JSON list of C-alpha atoms in Angstrom, two decimals:
[
{"chain": "Z", "resi": 1454, "resn": "MET", "atom": "CA", "xyz": [-3.78, -33.65, -12.42]},
{"chain": "Z", "resi": 1455, "resn": "SER", "atom": "CA", "xyz": [-6.77, -33.58, -14.79]},
{"chain": "Z", "resi": 1456, "resn": "GLY", "atom": "CA", "xyz": [-10.04, -34.33, -13.44]},
{"chain": "Z", "resi": 1457, "resn": "LYS", "atom": "CA", "xyz": [-10.49, -37.30, -16.06]},
{"chain": "Z", "resi": 1458, "resn": "ALA", "atom": "CA", "xyz": [-10.84, -40.86, -14.46]},
{"chain": "Z", "resi": 1459, "resn": "GLY", "atom": "CA", "xyz": [-7.86, -42.76, -15.71]},
{"chain": "Z", "resi": 1460, "resn": "TRP", "atom": "CA", "xyz": [-5.86, -39.75, -16.67]},
{"chain": "Z", "resi": 1461, "resn": "LYS", "atom": "CA", "xyz": [-1.95, -40.55, -15.65]},
{"chain": "Z", "resi": 1462, "resn": "HIS", "atom": "CA", "xyz": [-0.26, -38.02, -16.43]},
{"chain": "Z", "resi": 1463, "resn": "THR", "atom": "CA", "xyz": [0.38, -34.82, -14.67]},
{"chain": "Z", "resi": 1464, "resn": "GLU", "atom": "CA", "xyz": [-0.65, -31.29, -16.09]},
{"chain": "Z", "resi": 1465, "resn": "GLU", "atom": "CA", "xyz": [2.97, -30.51, -16.61]},
{"chain": "Z", "resi": 1466, "resn": "ALA", "atom": "CA", "xyz": [3.48, -33.68, -18.83]},
{"chain": "Z", "resi": 1467, "resn": "ARG", "atom": "CA", "xyz": [0.32, -33.40, -20.67]},
{"chain": "Z", "resi": 1468, "resn": "ILE", "atom": "CA", "xyz": [1.11, -29.55, -21.81]},
{"chain": "Z", "resi": 1469, "resn": "LYS", "atom": "CA", "xyz": [4.65, -30.95, -22.97]},
{"chain": "Z", "resi": 1470, "resn": "ILE", "atom": "CA", "xyz": [3.20, -33.69, -24.76]},
{"chain": "Z", "resi": 1471, "resn": "SER", "atom": "CA", "xyz": [0.40, -31.59, -26.13]},
{"chain": "Z", "resi": 1472, "resn": "ALA", "atom": "CA", "xyz": [2.97, -29.25, -27.28]},
{"chain": "Z", "resi": 1473, "resn": "ALA", "atom": "CA", "xyz": [5.37, -31.84, -28.49]},
{"chain": "Z", "resi": 1474, "resn": "ARG", "atom": "CA", "xyz": [2.61, -33.21, -30.68]},
{"chain": "Z", "resi": 1475, "resn": "LYS", "atom": "CA", "xyz": [2.16, -29.91, -32.40]},
{"chain": "Z", "resi": 1476, "resn": "GLY", "atom": "CA", "xyz": [5.59, -29.63, -33.36]},
{"chain": "Z", "resi": 1477, "resn": "LYS", "atom": "CA", "xyz": [6.01, -26.59, -30.93]},
{"chain": "Z", "resi": 1478, "resn": "PRO", "atom": "CA", "xyz": [8.13, -25.44, -28.20]},
{"chain": "Z", "resi": 1479, "resn": "VAL", "atom": "CA", "xyz": [6.55, -25.12, -24.40]},
{"chain": "Z", "resi": 1480, "resn": "SER", "atom": "CA", "xyz": [5.23, -21.38, -23.94]},
{"chain": "Z", "resi": 1481, "resn": "GLU", "atom": "CA", "xyz": [5.27, -18.83, -21.36]},
{"chain": "Z", "resi": 1482, "resn": "ILE", "atom": "CA", "xyz": [1.81, -19.43, -20.66]},
{"chain": "Z", "resi": 1483, "resn": "GLN", "atom": "CA", "xyz": [2.39, -23.04, -20.52]},
{"chain": "Z", "resi": 1484, "resn": "ARG", "atom": "CA", "xyz": [5.39, -22.84, -18.19]},
{"chain": "Z", "resi": 1485, "resn": "ARG", "atom": "CA", "xyz": [3.04, -20.65, -16.16]},
{"chain": "Z", "resi": 1486, "resn": "ARG", "atom": "CA", "xyz": [0.45, -23.07, -15.80]},
{"chain": "Z", "resi": 1487, "resn": "ILE", "atom": "CA", "xyz": [2.67, -25.65, -15.21]},
{"chain": "Z", "resi": 1488, "resn": "ARG", "atom": "CA", "xyz": [4.11, -23.83, -12.23]},
{"chain": "Z", "resi": 1489, "resn": "GLU", "atom": "CA", "xyz": [0.60, -23.07, -11.04]},
{"chain": "Z", "resi": 1490, "resn": "ALA", "atom": "CA", "xyz": [-0.54, -26.81, -10.90]},
{"chain": "Z", "resi": 1491, "resn": "ALA", "atom": "CA", "xyz": [2.73, -27.57, -9.24]},
{"chain": "Z", "resi": 1492, "resn": "GLN", "atom": "CA", "xyz": [1.74, -25.15, -6.68]},
{"chain": "Z", "resi": 1493, "resn": "ILE", "atom": "CA", "xyz": [-1.55, -26.49, -6.18]},
{"chain": "Z", "resi": 1494, "resn": "ARG", "atom": "CA", "xyz": [-0.36, -30.34, -5.46]},
{"chain": "Z", "resi": 1495, "resn": "MET", "atom": "CA", "xyz": [2.17, -28.84, -3.13]},
{"chain": "Z", "resi": 1496, "resn": "LEU", "atom": "CA", "xyz": [-0.73, -27.71, -0.63]},
{"chain": "Z", "resi": 1497, "resn": "PRO", "atom": "CA", "xyz": [-1.14, -29.53, 2.27]},
{"chain": "Z", "resi": 1498, "resn": "ILE", "atom": "CA", "xyz": [-4.08, -32.11, 1.85]},
{"chain": "Z", "resi": 1499, "resn": "ALA", "atom": "CA", "xyz": [-6.26, -30.67, 4.65]},
{"chain": "Z", "resi": 1500, "resn": "GLU", "atom": "CA", "xyz": [-5.88, -27.25, 3.33]},
{"chain": "Z", "resi": 1501, "resn": "ARG", "atom": "CA", "xyz": [-6.79, -28.69, -0.27]},
{"chain": "Z", "resi": 1502, "resn": "PHE", "atom": "CA", "xyz": [-9.51, -30.53, 1.30]},
{"chain": "Z", "resi": 1503, "resn": "TRP", "atom": "CA", "xyz": [-11.25, -28.08, 3.41]},
{"chain": "Z", "resi": 1504, "resn": "ALA", "atom": "CA", "xyz": [-11.05, -25.54, 0.75]},
{"chain": "Z", "resi": 1505, "resn": "LYS", "atom": "CA", "xyz": [-13.90, -27.22, -1.17]},
{"chain": "Z", "resi": 1506, "resn": "ILE", "atom": "CA", "xyz": [-16.27, -26.95, 1.66]},
{"chain": "Z", "resi": 1507, "resn": "ILE", "atom": "CA", "xyz": [-19.43, -24.77, 2.00]},
{"chain": "Z", "resi": 1508, "resn": "LYS", "atom": "CA", "xyz": [-20.81, -23.78, 5.40]},
{"chain": "Z", "resi": 1509, "resn": "THR", "atom": "CA", "xyz": [-24.70, -23.77, 5.32]},
{"chain": "Z", "resi": 1510, "resn": "ALA", "atom": "CA", "xyz": [-27.07, -22.21, 7.57]},
{"chain": "Z", "resi": 1511, "resn": "ALA", "atom": "CA", "xyz": [-29.05, -25.53, 7.97]},
{"chain": "Z", "resi": 1512, "resn": "GLY", "atom": "CA", "xyz": [-25.64, -26.36, 9.88]},
{"chain": "Z", "resi": 1513, "resn": "CYS", "atom": "CA", "xyz": [-24.39, -29.01, 7.45]},
{"chain": "Z", "resi": 1514, "resn": "TRP", "atom": "CA", "xyz": [-20.77, -28.30, 5.82]},
{"chain": "Z", "resi": 1515, "resn": "LEU", "atom": "CA", "xyz": [-21.28, -29.12, 1.96]},
{"chain": "Z", "resi": 1516, "resn": "TRP", "atom": "CA", "xyz": [-18.43, -30.71, -0.26]},
{"chain": "Z", "resi": 1517, "resn": "ALA", "atom": "CA", "xyz": [-18.56, -28.35, -3.49]},
{"chain": "Z", "resi": 1518, "resn": "GLY", "atom": "CA", "xyz": [-16.04, -30.45, -5.38]},
{"chain": "Z", "resi": 1519, "resn": "PRO", "atom": "CA", "xyz": [-17.02, -33.11, -7.79]},
{"chain": "Z", "resi": 1520, "resn": "VAL", "atom": "CA", "xyz": [-20.09, -35.76, -6.67]},
{"chain": "Z", "resi": 1521, "resn": "ASP", "atom": "CA", "xyz": [-21.13, -39.07, -7.54]},
{"chain": "Z", "resi": 1522, "resn": "LYS", "atom": "CA", "xyz": [-24.17, -40.45, -9.34]},
{"chain": "Z", "resi": 1523, "resn": "ASP", "atom": "CA", "xyz": [-25.44, -41.08, -5.47]},
{"chain": "Z", "resi": 1524, "resn": "GLY", "atom": "CA", "xyz": [-24.66, -37.11, -3.76]},
{"chain": "Z", "resi": 1525, "resn": "TYR", "atom": "CA", "xyz": [-21.37, -38.10, -2.01]},
{"chain": "Z", "resi": 1526, "resn": "GLY", "atom": "CA", "xyz": [-18.60, -35.81, -2.93]},
{"chain": "Z", "resi": 1527, "resn": "TYR", "atom": "CA", "xyz": [-15.09, -37.33, -3.45]},
{"chain": "Z", "resi": 1528, "resn": "PHE", "atom": "CA", "xyz": [-11.48, -36.30, -3.15]},
{"chain": "Z", "resi": 1529, "resn": "PHE", "atom": "CA", "xyz": [-8.30, -37.18, -5.01]},
{"chain": "Z", "resi": 1530, "resn": "PHE", "atom": "CA", "xyz": [-5.26, -37.58, -2.67]},
{"chain": "Z", "resi": 1531, "resn": "ASP", "atom": "CA", "xyz": [-2.15, -40.03, -2.57]},
{"chain": "Z", "resi": 1532, "resn": "GLY", "atom": "CA", "xyz": [-2.76, -41.48, -5.97]},
{"chain": "Z", "resi": 1533, "resn": "LYS", "atom": "CA", "xyz": [-6.64, -42.54, -4.81]},
{"chain": "Z", "resi": 1534, "resn": "THR", "atom": "CA", "xyz": [-9.93, -41.51, -4.56]},
{"chain": "Z", "resi": 1535, "resn": "ASP", "atom": "CA", "xyz": [-11.71, -41.36, -1.43]},
{"chain": "Z", "resi": 1536, "resn": "ARG", "atom": "CA", "xyz": [-15.38, -40.32, -0.51]},
{"chain": "Z", "resi": 1537, "resn": "ALA", "atom": "CA", "xyz": [-15.27, -36.63, 1.06]},
{"chain": "Z", "resi": 1538, "resn": "HIS", "atom": "CA", "xyz": [-17.12, -37.29, 4.24]},
{"chain": "Z", "resi": 1539, "resn": "GLN", "atom": "CA", "xyz": [-14.60, -40.13, 5.01]},
{"chain": "Z", "resi": 1540, "resn": "VAL", "atom": "CA", "xyz": [-11.96, -37.61, 4.19]},
{"chain": "Z", "resi": 1541, "resn": "ALA", "atom": "CA", "xyz": [-13.34, -35.36, 6.73]},
{"chain": "Z", "resi": 1542, "resn": "PHE", "atom": "CA", "xyz": [-13.53, -38.37, 9.15]},
{"chain": "Z", "resi": 1543, "resn": "THR", "atom": "CA", "xyz": [-10.19, -39.03, 9.09]},
{"chain": "Z", "resi": 1544, "resn": "LEU", "atom": "CA", "xyz": [-8.68, -35.55, 9.17]},
{"chain": "Z", "resi": 1545, "resn": "THR", "atom": "CA", "xyz": [-10.77, -34.68, 12.16]},
{"chain": "Z", "resi": 1546, "resn": "VAL", "atom": "CA", "xyz": [-11.25, -37.79, 14.43]},
{"chain": "Z", "resi": 1547, "resn": "GLY", "atom": "CA", "xyz": [-8.71, -40.32, 12.73]},
{"chain": "Z", "resi": 1548, "resn": "ARG", "atom": "CA", "xyz": [-8.47, -43.58, 10.89]},
{"chain": "Z", "resi": 1549, "resn": "ILE", "atom": "CA", "xyz": [-11.82, -45.22, 10.19]},
{"chain": "Z", "resi": 1550, "resn": "PRO", "atom": "CA", "xyz": [-11.96, -48.44, 12.56]},
{"chain": "Z", "resi": 1551, "resn": "LYS", "atom": "CA", "xyz": [-11.65, -51.44, 10.32]},
{"chain": "Z", "resi": 1552, "resn": "GLY", "atom": "CA", "xyz": [-14.95, -52.95, 9.81]},
{"chain": "Z", "resi": 1553, "resn": "LEU", "atom": "CA", "xyz": [-16.91, -49.90, 10.77]},
{"chain": "Z", "resi": 1554, "resn": "PHE", "atom": "CA", "xyz": [-18.14, -47.11, 8.07]},
{"chain": "Z", "resi": 1555, "resn": "VAL", "atom": "CA", "xyz": [-18.54, -43.39, 8.26]},
{"chain": "Z", "resi": 1556, "resn": "LEU", "atom": "CA", "xyz": [-22.31, -42.73, 8.70]},
{"chain": "Z", "resi": 1557, "resn": "HIS", "atom": "CA", "xyz": [-24.34, -39.30, 8.63]},
{"chain": "Z", "resi": 1558, "resn": "HIS", "atom": "CA", "xyz": [-26.47, -37.99, 11.64]},
{"chain": "Z", "resi": 1559, "resn": "CYS", "atom": "CA", "xyz": [-27.69, -35.30, 9.18]},
{"chain": "Z", "resi": 1560, "resn": "ASP", "atom": "CA", "xyz": [-28.76, -37.95, 6.37]},
{"chain": "Z", "resi": 1561, "resn": "THR", "atom": "CA", "xyz": [-26.83, -35.34, 3.71]},
{"chain": "Z", "resi": 1562, "resn": "PRO", "atom": "CA", "xyz": [-24.52, -37.29, 1.57]},
{"chain": "Z", "resi": 1563, "resn": "ALA", "atom": "CA", "xyz": [-22.40, -34.37, 0.69]},
{"chain": "Z", "resi": 1564, "resn": "CYS", "atom": "CA", "xyz": [-22.28, -32.85, 4.02]},
{"chain": "Z", "resi": 1565, "resn": "CYS", "atom": "CA", "xyz": [-18.35, -33.10, 5.79]},
{"chain": "Z", "resi": 1566, "resn": "ARG", "atom": "CA", "xyz": [-19.25, -31.46, 9.04]},
{"chain": "Z", "resi": 1567, "resn": "PRO", "atom": "CA", "xyz": [-17.08, -33.94, 11.67]},
{"chain": "Z", "resi": 1568, "resn": "ASP", "atom": "CA", "xyz": [-20.08, -33.60, 14.43]},
{"chain": "Z", "resi": 1569, "resn": "HIS", "atom": "CA", "xyz": [-22.65, -34.83, 11.82]},
{"chain": "Z", "resi": 1570, "resn": "LEU", "atom": "CA", "xyz": [-20.42, -37.80, 10.93]},
{"chain": "Z", "resi": 1571, "resn": "TYR", "atom": "CA", "xyz": [-19.88, -41.10, 13.01]},
{"chain": "Z", "resi": 1572, "resn": "ALA", "atom": "CA", "xyz": [-18.52, -44.63, 12.54]},
{"chain": "Z", "resi": 1573, "resn": "GLY", "atom": "CA", "xyz": [-21.08, -47.29, 12.53]},
{"chain": "Z", "resi": 1574, "resn": "THR", "atom": "CA", "xyz": [-21.52, -50.79, 11.32]},
{"chain": "Z", "resi": 1575, "resn": "ALA", "atom": "CA", "xyz": [-23.14, -52.02, 8.33]},
{"chain": "Z", "resi": 1576, "resn": "LYS", "atom": "CA", "xyz": [-26.30, -52.84, 10.76]},
{"chain": "Z", "resi": 1577, "resn": "ASP", "atom": "CA", "xyz": [-26.28, -49.42, 11.67]},
{"chain": "Z", "resi": 1578, "resn": "ASN", "atom": "CA", "xyz": [-26.71, -48.11, 8.54]},
{"chain": "Z", "resi": 1579, "resn": "ALA", "atom": "CA", "xyz": [-29.61, -50.45, 7.32]},
{"chain": "Z", "resi": 1580, "resn": "ARG", "atom": "CA", "xyz": [-31.18, -49.66, 10.65]},
{"chain": "Z", "resi": 1581, "resn": "ASP", "atom": "CA", "xyz": [-30.63, -45.76, 9.39]},
{"chain": "Z", "resi": 1582, "resn": "ARG", "atom": "CA", "xyz": [-31.97, -46.46, 6.13]},
{"chain": "Z", "resi": 1583, "resn": "GLU", "atom": "CA", "xyz": [-35.20, -48.15, 7.52]},
{"chain": "Z", "resi": 1584, "resn": "VAL", "atom": "CA", "xyz": [-36.05, -45.44, 10.05]},
{"chain": "Z", "resi": 1585, "resn": "ARG", "atom": "CA", "xyz": [-35.26, -42.60, 7.04]},
{"chain": "Z", "resi": 1586, "resn": "GLY", "atom": "CA", "xyz": [-37.68, -44.46, 4.98]},
{"chain": "Z", "resi": 1587, "resn": "ARG", "atom": "CA", "xyz": [-34.63, -45.40, 2.17]},
{"chain": "Z", "resi": 1588, "resn": "ASN", "atom": "CA", "xyz": [-35.20, -49.02, 2.29]},
{"chain": "Z", "resi": 1589, "resn": "GLY", "atom": "CA", "xyz": [-34.28, -49.28, -1.30]},
{"chain": "Z", "resi": 1590, "resn": "TRP", "atom": "CA", "xyz": [-34.52, -53.12, -2.15]},
{"chain": "Z", "resi": 1591, "resn": "ALA", "atom": "CA", "xyz": [-34.24, -54.31, 1.36]},
{"chain": "Z", "resi": 1592, "resn": "THR", "atom": "CA", "xyz": [-37.93, -54.03, 2.69]},
{"chain": "Z", "resi": 1593, "resn": "GLY", "atom": "CA", "xyz": [-40.31, -56.06, 4.85]},
{"chain": "Z", "resi": 1594, "resn": "ARG", "atom": "CA", "xyz": [-39.06, -59.41, 6.16]},
{"chain": "Z", "resi": 1595, "resn": "ARG", "atom": "CA", "xyz": [-35.58, -58.99, 4.55]},
{"chain": "Z", "resi": 1596, "resn": "ILE", "atom": "CA", "xyz": [-34.57, -55.84, 6.51]},
{"chain": "Z", "resi": 1597, "resn": "ARG", "atom": "CA", "xyz": [-35.63, -57.21, 9.70]},
{"chain": "Z", "resi": 1598, "resn": "LYS", "atom": "CA", "xyz": [-33.06, -60.12, 8.85]},
{"chain": "Z", "resi": 1599, "resn": "ILE", "atom": "CA", "xyz": [-30.47, -57.40, 8.50]},
{"chain": "Z", "resi": 1600, "resn": "ILE", "atom": "CA", "xyz": [-30.74, -55.69, 11.54]}
]
């Protein structure tokens, strides 16, 4: 599938539509691209996911795929997009418990190393932000109310 947000056609469909608009038959090169795209889609989710990880000397396993404006990686599978650290947690620990979030011990948004991740509450997340000096808008008395 294309990396563009909202793109609903498979690579195969996109190539065929492109060829049809130009009034040309699908070429052998296009057929090969269709086959390659299909093979990538057939890889197991875990294999596709872990192939995008770079292990650093500092100990973090950084996401090498696409990232959002906050530095969190994201991964597309099963028709939806999830944050990479949440997928790593799900693949290694299991489902994220209802009402909990996947937080980082290392404070690195792109890190997907399983032992750097833990499930915590919104209060845990707020406490981590305050301890690490990343309060954002929630400062002073307001943050004490949250905690």
